[in-house]
DNA sequence: TATAGTACTATGTAATACAAAGTACCAAAC
DNA sequence: GTTTGGTACTTTGTATTACATAGTACTATA
């Protein structure tokens, strides 16, 4: 039980919410998402991002399309679906509840 | 992929932090902790609490002692160790980072 | 053609919550 | 004394998700 692992465990489960949030207002491809995450204190790697995107796509919360790139191979852009938006709105609520509950417990 | 499971996954990993926080200022036994949690929007059950307490004890972050009860069987009180306090201070930092990172991403 | 950079796919392993089953102790009722 | 109900603790198999890793594929450049 070390601090790095605990940090990972604490972040685990929040990534889906974060990724959907990123895609809420603008379609994105995986490497773009990884780049954005790298600017936060989250440590997330591609081995995590891709399965999450696939999972969300399989659940019909995201759709995708391919777009040529002038910097390398084509990119797979993800776009949030109406169902995805509904789901995400619920996740907003849940995250808010979690923050409040943690605060409640820390200040107990 | 349903909302209940996602809620669970989002909370998962935070419970260790919460339990250590509860024990920070005052020794506690399991059922007491469950009772406090029941007043928050966390859904946590004994099947989770006990293994967490055991894990933290095995990592030397908690110590314990038995105390007779006049309402039933004896209670196993947990007390945070100096190492546990150090660890918890780190978790305070990590949680703060996580909150900031989520906010950063939501507002991206 | 080979190399470098960019992008995507898949999987075995590790970690943690939960449902569930079970054990144990004490007090009250019979 | 025995049974019942309430209280408290222990254990474990299953489900889920992140990560390290290995690999494939496309485009531009040397």
PDB file of N, CA, C and O in Angstrom, chain A residues 23-92:
ATOM      1  N   UNK A  23     -15.443  15.749 -24.028  1.00  0.00           N
ATOM      2  CA  UNK A  23     -16.057  15.586 -25.340  1.00  0.00           C
ATOM      3  C   UNK A  23     -17.414  16.285 -25.395  1.00  0.00           C
ATOM      4  O   UNK A  23     -18.028  16.386 -26.447  1.00  0.00           O
ATOM      5  N   UNK A  24     -17.867  16.792 -24.246  1.00  0.00           N
ATOM      6  CA  UNK A  24     -19.193  17.402 -24.161  1.00  0.00           C
ATOM      7  C   UNK A  24     -19.396  18.488 -25.212  1.00  0.00           C
ATOM      8  O   UNK A  24     -20.385  18.503 -25.938  1.00  0.00           O
ATOM      9  N   UNK A  25     -18.448  19.405 -25.289  1.00  0.00           N
ATOM     10  CA  UNK A  25     -18.629  20.560 -26.163  1.00  0.00           C
ATOM     11  C   UNK A  25     -17.920  20.494 -27.511  1.00  0.00           C
ATOM     12  O   UNK A  25     -18.193  21.296 -28.396  1.00  0.00           O
ATOM     13  N   UNK A  26     -16.970  19.539 -27.619  1.00  0.00           N
ATOM     14  CA  UNK A  26     -16.212  19.477 -28.865  1.00  0.00           C
ATOM     15  C   UNK A  26     -15.673  18.078 -29.110  1.00  0.00           C
ATOM     16  O   UNK A  26     -15.068  17.493 -28.230  1.00  0.00           O
ATOM     17  N   UNK A  27     -15.906  17.542 -30.328  1.00  0.00           N
ATOM     18  CA  UNK A  27     -15.384  16.228 -30.688  1.00  0.00           C
ATOM     19  C   UNK A  27     -13.863  16.178 -30.463  1.00  0.00           C
ATOM     20  O   UNK A  27     -13.185  17.188 -30.638  1.00  0.00           O
ATOM     21  N   UNK A  28     -13.380  15.010 -30.096  1.00  0.00           N
ATOM     22  CA  UNK A  28     -11.948  14.879 -29.833  1.00  0.00           C
ATOM     23  C   UNK A  28     -11.434  13.506 -30.223  1.00  0.00           C
ATOM     24  O   UNK A  28     -12.179  12.547 -30.249  1.00  0.00           O
ATOM     25  N   UNK A  29     -10.138  13.406 -30.525  1.00  0.00           N
ATOM     26  CA  UNK A  29      -9.535  12.091 -30.740  1.00  0.00           C
ATOM     27  C   UNK A  29      -8.617  11.781 -29.567  1.00  0.00           C
ATOM     28  O   UNK A  29      -8.234  12.662 -28.804  1.00  0.00           O
ATOM     29  N   UNK A  30      -8.279  10.478 -29.415  1.00  0.00           N
ATOM     30  CA  UNK A  30      -7.618  10.000 -28.207  1.00  0.00           C
ATOM     31  C   UNK A  30      -6.362  10.767 -27.805  1.00  0.00           C
ATOM     32  O   UNK A  30      -6.224  11.182 -26.651  1.00  0.00           O
ATOM     33  N   UNK A  31      -5.451  10.963 -28.756  1.00  0.00           N
ATOM     34  CA  UNK A  31      -4.190  11.611 -28.395  1.00  0.00           C
ATOM     35  C   UNK A  31      -4.395  13.041 -27.906  1.00  0.00           C
ATOM     36  O   UNK A  31      -3.641  13.549 -27.083  1.00  0.00           O
ATOM     37  N   UNK A  32      -5.427  13.676 -28.440  1.00  0.00           N
ATOM     38  CA  UNK A  32      -5.774  15.019 -28.014  1.00  0.00           C
ATOM     39  C   UNK A  32      -6.195  15.013 -26.543  1.00  0.00           C
ATOM     40  O   UNK A  32      -5.818  15.866 -25.746  1.00  0.00           O
ATOM     41  N   UNK A  33      -6.972  13.998 -26.199  1.00  0.00           N
ATOM     42  CA  UNK A  33      -7.442  13.849 -24.819  1.00  0.00           C
ATOM     43  C   UNK A  33      -6.268  13.597 -23.880  1.00  0.00           C
ATOM     44  O   UNK A  33      -6.189  14.166 -22.789  1.00  0.00           O
ATOM     45  N   UNK A  34      -5.359  12.742 -24.322  1.00  0.00           N
ATOM     46  CA  UNK A  34      -4.182  12.440 -23.505  1.00  0.00           C
ATOM     47  C   UNK A  34      -3.375  13.707 -23.251  1.00  0.00           C
ATOM     48  O   UNK A  34      -2.882  13.956 -22.157  1.00  0.00           O
ATOM     49  N   UNK A  35      -3.277  14.514 -24.284  1.00  0.00           N
ATOM     50  CA  UNK A  35      -2.536  15.777 -24.178  1.00  0.00           C
ATOM     51  C   UNK A  35      -3.172  16.699 -23.144  1.00  0.00           C
ATOM     52  O   UNK A  35      -2.492  17.318 -22.310  1.00  0.00           O
ATOM     53  N   UNK A  36      -4.480  16.790 -23.181  1.00  0.00           N
ATOM     54  CA  UNK A  36      -5.182  17.644 -22.222  1.00  0.00           C
ATOM     55  C   UNK A  36      -4.991  17.147 -20.792  1.00  0.00           C
ATOM     56  O   UNK A  36      -4.721  17.906 -19.870  1.00  0.00           O
ATOM     57  N   UNK A  37      -5.121  15.837 -20.632  1.00  0.00           N
ATOM     58  CA  UNK A  37      -4.928  15.247 -19.301  1.00  0.00           C
ATOM     59  C   UNK A  37      -3.518  15.528 -18.771  1.00  0.00           C
ATOM     60  O   UNK A  37      -3.321  15.713 -17.581  1.00  0.00           O
ATOM     61  N   UNK A  38      -2.552  15.530 -19.682  1.00  0.00           N
ATOM     62  CA  UNK A  38      -1.164  15.709 -19.243  1.00  0.00           C
ATOM     63  C   UNK A  38      -0.960  17.080 -18.610  1.00  0.00           C
ATOM     64  O   UNK A  38       0.022  17.316 -17.935  1.00  0.00           O
ATOM     65  N   UNK A  39      -1.909  17.975 -18.821  1.00  0.00           N
ATOM     66  CA  UNK A  39      -1.803  19.311 -18.243  1.00  0.00           C
ATOM     67  C   UNK A  39      -2.450  19.386 -16.873  1.00  0.00           C
ATOM     68  O   UNK A  39      -2.404  20.412 -16.210  1.00  0.00           O
ATOM     69  N   UNK A  40      -3.094  18.268 -16.471  1.00  0.00           N
ATOM     70  CA  UNK A  40      -3.666  18.201 -15.130  1.00  0.00           C
ATOM     71  C   UNK A  40      -2.754  17.342 -14.265  1.00  0.00           C
ATOM     72  O   UNK A  40      -1.730  16.860 -14.723  1.00  0.00           O
ATOM     73  N   UNK A  41      -3.165  17.180 -13.008  1.00  0.00           N
ATOM     74  CA  UNK A  41      -2.365  16.317 -12.129  1.00  0.00           C
ATOM     75  C   UNK A  41      -2.810  14.871 -12.191  1.00  0.00           C
ATOM     76  O   UNK A  41      -2.407  14.047 -11.376  1.00  0.00           O
ATOM     77  N   UNK A  42      -3.705  14.565 -13.113  1.00  0.00           N
ATOM     78  CA  UNK A  42      -4.058  13.167 -13.338  1.00  0.00           C
ATOM     79  C   UNK A  42      -2.935  12.489 -14.093  1.00  0.00           C
ATOM     80  O   UNK A  42      -2.337  13.083 -14.982  1.00  0.00           O
ATOM     81  N   UNK A  43      -2.651  11.266 -13.723  1.00  0.00           N
ATOM     82  CA  UNK A  43      -1.722  10.454 -14.502  1.00  0.00           C
ATOM     83  C   UNK A  43      -2.562   9.446 -15.239  1.00  0.00           C
ATOM     84  O   UNK A  43      -3.130   8.544 -14.639  1.00  0.00           O
ATOM     85  N   UNK A  44      -2.708   9.608 -16.516  1.00  0.00           N
ATOM     86  CA  UNK A  44      -3.508   8.653 -17.280  1.00  0.00           C
ATOM     87  C   UNK A  44      -2.753   8.319 -18.551  1.00  0.00           C
ATOM     88  O   UNK A  44      -2.081   9.174 -19.133  1.00  0.00           O
ATOM     89  N   UNK A  45      -2.803   7.074 -18.954  1.00  0.00           N
ATOM     90  CA  UNK A  45      -2.025   6.621 -20.104  1.00  0.00           C
ATOM     91  C   UNK A  45      -2.938   6.088 -21.190  1.00  0.00           C
ATOM     92  O   UNK A  45      -4.114   5.810 -20.970  1.00  0.00           O
ATOM     93  N   UNK A  46      -2.398   5.942 -22.370  1.00  0.00           N
ATOM     94  CA  UNK A  46      -3.219   5.526 -23.508  1.00  0.00           C
ATOM     95  C   UNK A  46      -3.885   4.177 -23.273  1.00  0.00           C
ATOM     96  O   UNK A  46      -5.012   3.959 -23.718  1.00  0.00           O
ATOM     97  N   UNK A  47      -3.175   3.271 -22.553  1.00  0.00           N
ATOM     98  CA  UNK A  47      -3.754   1.966 -22.268  1.00  0.00           C
ATOM     99  C   UNK A  47      -5.080   2.081 -21.518  1.00  0.00           C
ATOM    100  O   UNK A  47      -5.868   1.143 -21.465  1.00  0.00           O
ATOM    101  N   UNK A  48      -5.322   3.227 -20.914  1.00  0.00           N
ATOM    102  CA  UNK A  48      -6.575   3.479 -20.201  1.00  0.00           C
ATOM    103  C   UNK A  48      -7.572   4.207 -21.085  1.00  0.00           C
ATOM    104  O   UNK A  48      -8.762   3.900 -21.115  1.00  0.00           O
ATOM    105  N   UNK A  49      -7.099   5.197 -21.818  1.00  0.00           N
ATOM    106  CA  UNK A  49      -7.981   6.039 -22.632  1.00  0.00           C
ATOM    107  C   UNK A  49      -8.740   5.261 -23.692  1.00  0.00           C
ATOM    108  O   UNK A  49      -9.958   5.386 -23.830  1.00  0.00           O
ATOM    109  N   UNK A  50      -7.997   4.460 -24.430  1.00  0.00           N
ATOM    110  CA  UNK A  50      -8.656   3.756 -25.533  1.00  0.00           C
ATOM    111  C   UNK A  50      -9.754   2.813 -25.064  1.00  0.00           C
ATOM    112  O   UNK A  50     -10.870   2.841 -25.606  1.00  0.00           O
ATOM    113  N   UNK A  51      -9.487   1.968 -24.062  1.00  0.00           N
ATOM    114  CA  UNK A  51     -10.585   1.115 -23.608  1.00  0.00           C
ATOM    115  C   UNK A  51     -11.781   1.920 -23.079  1.00  0.00           C
ATOM    116  O   UNK A  51     -12.933   1.516 -23.232  1.00  0.00           O
ATOM    117  N   UNK A  52     -11.508   3.053 -22.440  1.00  0.00           N
ATOM    118  CA  UNK A  52     -12.623   3.869 -21.957  1.00  0.00           C
ATOM    119  C   UNK A  52     -13.452   4.385 -23.125  1.00  0.00           C
ATOM    120  O   UNK A  52     -14.684   4.316 -23.124  1.00  0.00           O
ATOM    121  N   UNK A  53     -12.757   4.919 -24.137  1.00  0.00           N
ATOM    122  CA  UNK A  53     -13.480   5.437 -25.307  1.00  0.00           C
ATOM    123  C   UNK A  53     -14.291   4.322 -25.956  1.00  0.00           C
ATOM    124  O   UNK A  53     -15.445   4.523 -26.351  1.00  0.00           O
ATOM    125  N   UNK A  54     -13.677   3.150 -26.059  1.00  0.00           N
ATOM    126  CA  UNK A  54     -14.394   2.019 -26.669  1.00  0.00           C
ATOM    127  C   UNK A  54     -15.609   1.633 -25.834  1.00  0.00           C
ATOM    128  O   UNK A  54     -16.685   1.376 -26.364  1.00  0.00           O
ATOM    129  N   UNK A  55     -15.419   1.611 -24.547  1.00  0.00           N
ATOM    130  CA  UNK A  55     -16.511   1.267 -23.651  1.00  0.00           C
ATOM    131  C   UNK A  55     -17.684   2.241 -23.794  1.00  0.00           C
ATOM    132  O   UNK A  55     -18.850   1.862 -23.864  1.00  0.00           O
ATOM    133  N   UNK A  56     -17.348   3.528 -23.814  1.00  0.00           N
ATOM    134  CA  UNK A  56     -18.380   4.551 -23.935  1.00  0.00           C
ATOM    135  C   UNK A  56     -19.066   4.468 -25.297  1.00  0.00           C
ATOM    136  O   UNK A  56     -20.270   4.697 -25.435  1.00  0.00           O
ATOM    137  N   UNK A  57     -18.289   4.148 -26.327  1.00  0.00           N
ATOM    138  CA  UNK A  57     -18.868   3.984 -27.659  1.00  0.00           C
ATOM    139  C   UNK A  57     -19.811   2.790 -27.656  1.00  0.00           C
ATOM    140  O   UNK A  57     -20.932   2.868 -28.177  1.00  0.00           O
ATOM    141  N   UNK A  58     -19.367   1.690 -27.056  1.00  0.00           N
ATOM    142  CA  UNK A  58     -20.193   0.485 -27.017  1.00  0.00           C
ATOM    143  C   UNK A  58     -21.477   0.705 -26.234  1.00  0.00           C
ATOM    144  O   UNK A  58     -22.480   0.039 -26.467  1.00  0.00           O
ATOM    145  N   UNK A  59     -21.446   1.630 -25.296  1.00  0.00           N
ATOM    146  CA  UNK A  59     -22.635   1.923 -24.490  1.00  0.00           C
ATOM    147  C   UNK A  59     -23.506   2.973 -25.163  1.00  0.00           C
ATOM    148  O   UNK A  59     -24.495   3.416 -24.602  1.00  0.00           O
ATOM    149  N   UNK A  60     -23.114   3.381 -26.382  1.00  0.00           N
ATOM    150  CA  UNK A  60     -23.865   4.366 -27.159  1.00  0.00           C
ATOM    151  C   UNK A  60     -23.823   5.776 -26.575  1.00  0.00           C
ATOM    152  O   UNK A  60     -24.667   6.601 -26.906  1.00  0.00           O
ATOM    153  N   UNK A  61     -22.865   6.049 -25.714  1.00  0.00           N
ATOM    154  CA  UNK A  61     -22.722   7.399 -25.181  1.00  0.00           C
ATOM    155  C   UNK A  61     -21.838   8.261 -26.087  1.00  0.00           C
ATOM    156  O   UNK A  61     -21.844   9.472 -25.992  1.00  0.00           O
ATOM    157  N   UNK A  62     -21.044   7.560 -26.950  1.00  0.00           N
ATOM    158  CA  UNK A  62     -20.208   8.255 -27.928  1.00  0.00           C
ATOM    159  C   UNK A  62     -20.407   7.637 -29.298  1.00  0.00           C
ATOM    160  O   UNK A  62     -20.693   6.452 -29.415  1.00  0.00           O
ATOM    161  N   UNK A  63     -20.275   8.467 -30.299  1.00  0.00           N
ATOM    162  CA  UNK A  63     -20.190   7.956 -31.663  1.00  0.00           C
ATOM    163  C   UNK A  63     -18.841   8.412 -32.194  1.00  0.00           C
ATOM    164  O   UNK A  63     -18.167   9.227 -31.571  1.00  0.00           O
ATOM    165  N   UNK A  64     -18.415   7.879 -33.352  1.00  0.00           N
ATOM    166  CA  UNK A  64     -17.112   8.290 -33.867  1.00  0.00           C
ATOM    167  C   UNK A  64     -17.105   8.404 -35.378  1.00  0.00           C
ATOM    168  O   UNK A  64     -17.979   7.863 -36.059  1.00  0.00           O
ATOM    169  N   UNK A  65     -16.087   9.104 -35.881  1.00  0.00           N
ATOM    170  CA  UNK A  65     -15.894   9.187 -37.323  1.00  0.00           C
ATOM    171  C   UNK A  65     -14.406   9.373 -37.561  1.00  0.00           C
ATOM    172  O   UNK A  65     -13.655   9.813 -36.693  1.00  0.00           O
ATOM    173  N   UNK A  66     -13.953   9.002 -38.778  1.00  0.00           N
ATOM    174  CA  UNK A  66     -12.530   9.119 -39.100  1.00  0.00           C
ATOM    175  C   UNK A  66     -12.286  10.411 -39.869  1.00  0.00           C
ATOM    176  O   UNK A  66     -13.103  10.828 -40.693  1.00  0.00           O
ATOM    177  N   UNK A  67     -11.161  11.008 -39.577  1.00  0.00           N
ATOM    178  CA  UNK A  67     -10.809  12.232 -40.274  1.00  0.00           C
ATOM    179  C   UNK A  67      -9.332  12.187 -40.631  1.00  0.00           C
ATOM    180  O   UNK A  67      -8.495  11.868 -39.776  1.00  0.00           O
ATOM    181  N   UNK A  68      -9.037  12.508 -41.890  1.00  0.00           N
ATOM    182  CA  UNK A  68      -7.641  12.526 -42.334  1.00  0.00           C
ATOM    183  C   UNK A  68      -6.875  13.580 -41.557  1.00  0.00           C
ATOM    184  O   UNK A  68      -7.427  14.599 -41.137  1.00  0.00           O
ATOM    185  N   UNK A  69      -5.570  13.318 -41.377  1.00  0.00           N
ATOM    186  CA  UNK A  69      -4.725  14.293 -40.707  1.00  0.00           C
ATOM    187  C   UNK A  69      -3.546  14.592 -41.606  1.00  0.00           C
ATOM    188  O   UNK A  69      -3.097  13.743 -42.360  1.00  0.00           O
ATOM    189  N   UNK A  70      -3.051  15.806 -41.557  1.00  0.00           N
ATOM    190  CA  UNK A  70      -1.886  16.137 -42.376  1.00  0.00           C
ATOM    191  C   UNK A  70      -0.593  15.977 -41.589  1.00  0.00           C
ATOM    192  O   UNK A  70       0.460  16.442 -42.004  1.00  0.00           O
ATOM    193  N   UNK A  71      -0.700  15.359 -40.405  1.00  0.00           N
ATOM    194  CA  UNK A  71       0.483  15.143 -39.571  1.00  0.00           C
ATOM    195  C   UNK A  71       0.794  13.671 -39.349  1.00  0.00           C
ATOM    196  O   UNK A  71       1.668  13.333 -38.573  1.00  0.00           O
ATOM    197  N   UNK A  72       0.058  12.789 -39.984  1.00  0.00           N
ATOM    198  CA  UNK A  72       0.247  11.371 -39.759  1.00  0.00           C
ATOM    199  C   UNK A  72      -1.015  10.624 -40.129  1.00  0.00           C
ATOM    200  O   UNK A  72      -1.772  11.062 -40.989  1.00  0.00           O
ATOM    201  N   UNK A  73      -1.215   9.500 -39.480  1.00  0.00           N
ATOM    202  CA  UNK A  73      -2.352   8.668 -39.837  1.00  0.00           C
ATOM    203  C   UNK A  73      -3.689   9.347 -39.524  1.00  0.00           C
ATOM    204  O   UNK A  73      -3.723  10.312 -38.782  1.00  0.00           O
ATOM    205  N   UNK A  74      -4.772   8.801 -40.094  1.00  0.00           N
ATOM    206  CA  UNK A  74      -6.104   9.357 -39.817  1.00  0.00           C
ATOM    207  C   UNK A  74      -6.441   9.279 -38.333  1.00  0.00           C
ATOM    208  O   UNK A  74      -5.913   8.442 -37.607  1.00  0.00           O
ATOM    209  N   UNK A  75      -7.319  10.154 -37.911  1.00  0.00           N
ATOM    210  CA  UNK A  75      -7.707  10.201 -36.511  1.00  0.00           C
ATOM    211  C   UNK A  75      -9.165   9.797 -36.324  1.00  0.00           C
ATOM    212  O   UNK A  75     -10.025  10.121 -37.133  1.00  0.00           O
ATOM    213  N   UNK A  76      -9.361   9.134 -35.216  1.00  0.00           N
ATOM    214  CA  UNK A  76     -10.711   8.666 -34.883  1.00  0.00           C
ATOM    215  C   UNK A  76     -11.330   9.649 -33.892  1.00  0.00           C
ATOM    216  O   UNK A  76     -10.991   9.633 -32.706  1.00  0.00           O
ATOM    217  N   UNK A  77     -12.189  10.514 -34.401  1.00  0.00           N
ATOM    218  CA  UNK A  77     -12.827  11.508 -33.542  1.00  0.00           C
ATOM    219  C   UNK A  77     -14.064  10.926 -32.871  1.00  0.00           C
ATOM    220  O   UNK A  77     -14.856  10.227 -33.487  1.00  0.00           O
ATOM    221  N   UNK A  78     -14.199  11.280 -31.575  1.00  0.00           N
ATOM    222  CA  UNK A  78     -15.375  10.845 -30.834  1.00  0.00           C
ATOM    223  C   UNK A  78     -16.295  12.037 -30.592  1.00  0.00           C
ATOM    224  O   UNK A  78     -15.844  13.143 -30.321  1.00  0.00           O
ATOM    225  N   UNK A  79     -17.598  11.771 -30.683  1.00  0.00           N
ATOM    226  CA  UNK A  79     -18.614  12.795 -30.501  1.00  0.00           C
ATOM    227  C   UNK A  79     -19.632  12.262 -29.507  1.00  0.00           C
ATOM    228  O   UNK A  79     -19.993  11.105 -29.559  1.00  0.00           O
ATOM    229  N   UNK A  80     -20.079  13.087 -28.591  1.00  0.00           N
ATOM    230  CA  UNK A  80     -21.044  12.624 -27.601  1.00  0.00           C
ATOM    231  C   UNK A  80     -22.430  12.511 -28.228  1.00  0.00           C
ATOM    232  O   UNK A  80     -22.817  13.339 -29.060  1.00  0.00           O
ATOM    233  N   UNK A  81     -23.166  11.469 -27.826  1.00  0.00           N
ATOM    234  CA  UNK A  81     -24.529  11.258 -28.326  1.00  0.00           C
ATOM    235  C   UNK A  81     -25.530  11.907 -27.366  1.00  0.00           C
ATOM    236  O   UNK A  81     -25.170  12.284 -26.257  1.00  0.00           O
ATOM    237  N   UNK A  82     -26.766  12.048 -27.787  1.00  0.00           N
ATOM    238  CA  UNK A  82     -27.782  12.573 -26.864  1.00  0.00           C
ATOM    239  C   UNK A  82     -27.891  11.732 -25.584  1.00  0.00           C
ATOM    240  O   UNK A  82     -28.034  12.268 -24.494  1.00  0.00           O
ATOM    241  N   UNK A  83     -27.811  10.430 -25.737  1.00  0.00           N
ATOM    242  CA  UNK A  83     -27.823   9.552 -24.565  1.00  0.00           C
ATOM    243  C   UNK A  83     -26.610   9.838 -23.685  1.00  0.00           C
ATOM    244  O   UNK A  83     -26.696   9.833 -22.455  1.00  0.00           O
ATOM    245  N   UNK A  84     -25.488  10.046 -24.347  1.00  0.00           N
ATOM    246  CA  UNK A  84     -24.260  10.331 -23.621  1.00  0.00           C
ATOM    247  C   UNK A  84     -24.389  11.594 -22.804  1.00  0.00           C
ATOM    248  O   UNK A  84     -23.896  11.686 -21.679  1.00  0.00           O
ATOM    249  N   UNK A  85     -25.059  12.595 -23.393  1.00  0.00           N
ATOM    250  CA  UNK A  85     -25.261  13.857 -22.675  1.00  0.00           C
ATOM    251  C   UNK A  85     -26.105  13.678 -21.429  1.00  0.00           C
ATOM    252  O   UNK A  85     -25.810  14.224 -20.366  1.00  0.00           O
ATOM    253  N   UNK A  86     -27.164  12.864 -21.589  1.00  0.00           N
ATOM    254  CA  UNK A  86     -28.026  12.591 -20.431  1.00  0.00           C
ATOM    255  C   UNK A  86     -27.233  11.912 -19.323  1.00  0.00           C
ATOM    256  O   UNK A  86     -27.313  12.265 -18.156  1.00  0.00           O
ATOM    257  N   UNK A  87     -26.457  10.909 -19.762  1.00  0.00           N
ATOM    258  CA  UNK A  87     -25.629  10.151 -18.816  1.00  0.00           C
ATOM    259  C   UNK A  87     -24.663  11.099 -18.117  1.00  0.00           C
ATOM    260  O   UNK A  87     -24.501  11.065 -16.884  1.00  0.00           O
ATOM    261  N   UNK A  88     -24.062  11.959 -18.891  1.00  0.00           N
ATOM    262  CA  UNK A  88     -23.072  12.889 -18.332  1.00  0.00           C
ATOM    263  C   UNK A  88     -23.701  13.850 -17.329  1.00  0.00           C
ATOM    264  O   UNK A  88     -23.081  14.205 -16.315  1.00  0.00           O
ATOM    265  N   UNK A  89     -24.911  14.265 -17.608  1.00  0.00           N
ATOM    266  CA  UNK A  89     -25.598  15.156 -16.657  1.00  0.00           C
ATOM    267  C   UNK A  89     -25.781  14.474 -15.306  1.00  0.00           C
ATOM    268  O   UNK A  89     -25.660  15.101 -14.255  1.00  0.00           O
ATOM    269  N   UNK A  90     -26.062  13.165 -15.396  1.00  0.00           N
ATOM    270  CA  UNK A  90     -26.179  12.405 -14.151  1.00  0.00           C
ATOM    271  C   UNK A  90     -24.828  12.321 -13.433  1.00  0.00           C
ATOM    272  O   UNK A  90     -24.759  12.384 -12.207  1.00  0.00           O
ATOM    273  N   UNK A  91     -23.785  12.158 -14.209  1.00  0.00           N
ATOM    274  CA  UNK A  91     -22.448  12.059 -13.606  1.00  0.00           C
ATOM    275  C   UNK A  91     -22.049  13.376 -12.941  1.00  0.00           C
ATOM    276  O   UNK A  91     -21.358  13.382 -11.925  1.00  0.00           O
ATOM    277  N   UNK A  92     -22.504  14.497 -13.507  1.00  0.00           N
ATOM    278  CA  UNK A  92     -22.266  15.793 -12.870  1.00  0.00           C
ATOM    279  C   UNK A  92     -22.821  15.784 -11.448  1.00  0.00           C
ATOM    280  O   UNK A  92     -22.161  16.207 -10.498  1.00  0.00           O
TER     281      UNK A  92
END
